[in-house]
CSV table of C-alpha atoms in Angstrom, one decimal:
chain,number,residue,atom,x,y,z
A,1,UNK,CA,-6.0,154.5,120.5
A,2,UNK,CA,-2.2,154.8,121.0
A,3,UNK,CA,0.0,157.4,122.7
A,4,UNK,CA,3.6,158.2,122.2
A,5,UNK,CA,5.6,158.0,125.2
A,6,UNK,CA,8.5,159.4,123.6
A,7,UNK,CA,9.8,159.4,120.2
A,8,UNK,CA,10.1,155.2,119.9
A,9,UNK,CA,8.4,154.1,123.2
A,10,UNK,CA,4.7,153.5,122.5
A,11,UNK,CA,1.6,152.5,124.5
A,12,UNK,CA,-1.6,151.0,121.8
A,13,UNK,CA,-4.6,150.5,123.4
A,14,UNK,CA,-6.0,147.2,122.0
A,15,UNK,CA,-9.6,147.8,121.7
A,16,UNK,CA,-12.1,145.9,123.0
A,17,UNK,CA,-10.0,144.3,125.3
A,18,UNK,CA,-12.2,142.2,127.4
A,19,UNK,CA,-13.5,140.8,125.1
A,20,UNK,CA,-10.1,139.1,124.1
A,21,UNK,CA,-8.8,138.5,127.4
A,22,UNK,CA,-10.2,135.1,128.7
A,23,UNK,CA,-9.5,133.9,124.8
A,24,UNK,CA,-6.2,134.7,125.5
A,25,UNK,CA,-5.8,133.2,128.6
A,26,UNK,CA,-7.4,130.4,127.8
A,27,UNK,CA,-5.5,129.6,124.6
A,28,UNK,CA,-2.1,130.1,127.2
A,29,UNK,CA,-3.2,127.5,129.1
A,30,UNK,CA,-3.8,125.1,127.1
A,31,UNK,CA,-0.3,124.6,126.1
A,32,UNK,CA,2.0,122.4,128.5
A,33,UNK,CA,2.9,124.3,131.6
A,34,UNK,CA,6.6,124.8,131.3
A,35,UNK,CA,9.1,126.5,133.5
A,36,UNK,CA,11.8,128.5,132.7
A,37,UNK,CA,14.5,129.1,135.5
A,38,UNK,CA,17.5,130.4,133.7
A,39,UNK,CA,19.5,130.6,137.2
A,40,UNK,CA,20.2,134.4,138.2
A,41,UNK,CA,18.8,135.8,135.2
A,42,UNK,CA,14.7,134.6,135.2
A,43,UNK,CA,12.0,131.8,136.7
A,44,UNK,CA,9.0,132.0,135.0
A,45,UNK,CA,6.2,129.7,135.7
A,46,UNK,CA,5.4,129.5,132.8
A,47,UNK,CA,6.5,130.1,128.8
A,48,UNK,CA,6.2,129.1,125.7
A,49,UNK,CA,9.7,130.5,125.2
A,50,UNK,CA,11.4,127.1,124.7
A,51,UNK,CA,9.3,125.5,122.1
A,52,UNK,CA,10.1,124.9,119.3
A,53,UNK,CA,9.7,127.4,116.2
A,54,UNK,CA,7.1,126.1,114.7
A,55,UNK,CA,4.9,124.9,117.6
A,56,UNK,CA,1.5,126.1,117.1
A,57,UNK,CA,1.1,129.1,119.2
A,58,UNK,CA,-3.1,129.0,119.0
A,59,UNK,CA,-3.2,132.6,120.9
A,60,UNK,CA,-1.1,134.4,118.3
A,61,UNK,CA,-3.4,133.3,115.5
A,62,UNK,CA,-5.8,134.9,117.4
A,63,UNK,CA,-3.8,137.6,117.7
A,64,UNK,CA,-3.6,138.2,114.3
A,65,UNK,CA,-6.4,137.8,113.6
A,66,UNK,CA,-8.1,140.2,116.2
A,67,UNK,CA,-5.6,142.6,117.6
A,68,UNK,CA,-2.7,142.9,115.3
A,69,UNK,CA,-4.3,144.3,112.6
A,70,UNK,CA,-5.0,148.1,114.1
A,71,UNK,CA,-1.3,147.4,116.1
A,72,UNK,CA,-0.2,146.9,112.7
A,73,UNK,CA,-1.8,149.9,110.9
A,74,UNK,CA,-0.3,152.3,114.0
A,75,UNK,CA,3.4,151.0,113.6
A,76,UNK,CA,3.0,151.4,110.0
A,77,UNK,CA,2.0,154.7,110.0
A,78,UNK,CA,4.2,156.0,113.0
A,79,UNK,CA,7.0,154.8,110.9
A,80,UNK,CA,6.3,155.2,107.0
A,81,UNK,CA,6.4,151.4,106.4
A,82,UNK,CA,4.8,149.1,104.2
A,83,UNK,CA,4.8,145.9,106.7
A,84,UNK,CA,5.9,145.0,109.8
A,85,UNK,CA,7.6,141.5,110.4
A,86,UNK,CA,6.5,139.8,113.6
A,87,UNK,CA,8.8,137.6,115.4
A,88,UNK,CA,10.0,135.3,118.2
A,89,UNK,CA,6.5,135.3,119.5
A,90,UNK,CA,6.3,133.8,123.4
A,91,UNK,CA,3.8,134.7,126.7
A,92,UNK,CA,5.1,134.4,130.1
A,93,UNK,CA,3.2,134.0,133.2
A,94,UNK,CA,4.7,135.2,136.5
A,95,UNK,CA,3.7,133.8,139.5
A,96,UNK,CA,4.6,134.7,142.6
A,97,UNK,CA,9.0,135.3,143.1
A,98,UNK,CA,8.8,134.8,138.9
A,99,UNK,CA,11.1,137.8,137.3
A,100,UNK,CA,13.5,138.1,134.6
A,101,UNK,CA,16.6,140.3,135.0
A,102,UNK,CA,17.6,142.5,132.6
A,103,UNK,CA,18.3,142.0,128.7
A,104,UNK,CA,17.7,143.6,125.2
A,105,UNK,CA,16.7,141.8,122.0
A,106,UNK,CA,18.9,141.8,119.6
A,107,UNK,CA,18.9,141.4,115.2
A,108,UNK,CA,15.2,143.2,115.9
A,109,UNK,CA,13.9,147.0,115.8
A,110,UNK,CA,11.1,146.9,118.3
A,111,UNK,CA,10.3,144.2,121.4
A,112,UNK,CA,6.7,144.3,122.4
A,113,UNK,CA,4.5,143.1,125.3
A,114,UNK,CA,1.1,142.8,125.4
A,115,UNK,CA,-0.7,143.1,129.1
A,116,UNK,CA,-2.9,140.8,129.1
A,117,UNK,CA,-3.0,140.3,133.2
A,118,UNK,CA,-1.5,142.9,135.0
A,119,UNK,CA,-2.6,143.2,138.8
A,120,UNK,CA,-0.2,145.5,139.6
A,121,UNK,CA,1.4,148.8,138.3
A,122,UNK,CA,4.4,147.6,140.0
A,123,UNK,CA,4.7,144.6,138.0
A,124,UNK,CA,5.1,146.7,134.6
A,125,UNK,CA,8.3,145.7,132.7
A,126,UNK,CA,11.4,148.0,133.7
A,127,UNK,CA,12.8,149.5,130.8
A,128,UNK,CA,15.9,151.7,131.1
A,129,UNK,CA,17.1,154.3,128.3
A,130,UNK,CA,20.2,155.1,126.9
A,131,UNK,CA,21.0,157.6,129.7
A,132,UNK,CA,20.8,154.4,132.2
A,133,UNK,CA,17.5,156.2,134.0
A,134,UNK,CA,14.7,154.1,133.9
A,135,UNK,CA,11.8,155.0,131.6
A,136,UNK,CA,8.2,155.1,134.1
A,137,UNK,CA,5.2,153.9,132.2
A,138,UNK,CA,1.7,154.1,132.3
A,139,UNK,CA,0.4,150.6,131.6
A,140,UNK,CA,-2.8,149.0,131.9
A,141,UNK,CA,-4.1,145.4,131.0
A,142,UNK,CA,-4.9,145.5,127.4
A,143,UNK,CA,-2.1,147.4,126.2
A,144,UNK,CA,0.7,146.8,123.9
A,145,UNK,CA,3.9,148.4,124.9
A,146,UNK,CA,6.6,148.7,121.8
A,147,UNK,CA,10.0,150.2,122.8
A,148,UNK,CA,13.4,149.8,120.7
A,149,UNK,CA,15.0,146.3,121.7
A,150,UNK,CA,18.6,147.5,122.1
A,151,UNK,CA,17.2,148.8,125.4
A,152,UNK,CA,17.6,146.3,128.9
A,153,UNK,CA,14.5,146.1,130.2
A,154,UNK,CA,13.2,143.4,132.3
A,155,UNK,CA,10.1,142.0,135.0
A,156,UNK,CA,11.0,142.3,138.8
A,157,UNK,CA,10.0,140.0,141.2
A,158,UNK,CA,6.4,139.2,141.7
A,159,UNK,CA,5.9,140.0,145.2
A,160,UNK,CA,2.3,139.8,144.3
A,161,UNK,CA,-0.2,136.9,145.3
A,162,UNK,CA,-1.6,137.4,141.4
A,163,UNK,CA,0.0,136.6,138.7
A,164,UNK,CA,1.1,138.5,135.4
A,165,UNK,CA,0.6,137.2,132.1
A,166,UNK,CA,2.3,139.0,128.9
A,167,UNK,CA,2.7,138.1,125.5
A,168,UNK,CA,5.7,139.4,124.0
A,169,UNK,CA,6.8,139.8,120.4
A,170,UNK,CA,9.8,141.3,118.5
A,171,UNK,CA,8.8,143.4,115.4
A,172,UNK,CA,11.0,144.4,112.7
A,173,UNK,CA,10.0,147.1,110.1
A,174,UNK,CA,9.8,146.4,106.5
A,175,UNK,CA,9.8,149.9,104.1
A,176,UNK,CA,9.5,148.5,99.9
């Protein structure tokens, strides 16, 4: 179930959601809790986003496995494409004052975040288009948002007592 926010800014619902979401947050977890406080620009309580490469990232397997497949089959057929690549996969959990300022993604088509905690609607990534307005989104836990990554978006402060948890991933399309 997916609908098109505008021509490239897309919201899939991942089906069956609850069902994946404790997975998920449990397979977060049991990596080492590691900061990231970039200064100015982000503190996150905790990321993967600093690992190496090739660390074994237990929850995207999972991902794969379970979820990407129907994510995979939409982006495909939005686009014409064979395949899409995934890439510079990461999940950030933001506690409370965690936020990252704004950015883009670069050498990638698409970045994309999947909700998997969201306690507030306030707490949905800020994205602004080309015409410098930001771009107001419907988001709910469970969904993936996929936007182009030349866009800035970014995560204001949590202000929240809750935390957020997303798993982001860039996606580049492949067309044979």
């Amino acid at each position: 179930d997916c609908k098109n926010m505008n021509e490239h800014i897309h919201i899939h619902k991942v089906k069956n959601f609850e069902a994946h979401k404790q997975t998920l947050i449990d397979l977060i977890f049991s990596l080492p809790k590691t900061r990231v406080a970039g200064g100015p620009k982000e503190r996150i309580s905790h990321s993967d986003w600093t690992f190496p490469e090739n660390h074994e990232r237990q929850y995207f397997s999972y991902m794969l496995k379970h979820i990407m497949p129907d994510f995979s089959r939409f982006i495909c057929g939005t686009y014409g494409v064979n395949s899409i690549n995934f890439q510079n996969v990461w999940f950030q959990v933001y506690e409370f004052g965690d936020y990252h300022n704004l950015h883009t993604h670069p050498l990638t088509n698409f970045t994309n975040i999947l909700y998997v905690e969201l306690p507030d609607k306030n707490l949905v990534t800020n994205i602004i288009g080309q015409n410098e307005k930001k771009i107001f989104l419907d988001i709910s836990e469970g969904d993936i948002l996929t936007f182009p990554a030349f866009l800035k978006h970014g995560s204001k402060p949590n202000n929240s007592n809750k935390r957020k948890i997303v798993i982001a991933f860039n996606t580049s399309l492949i067309k044979v």
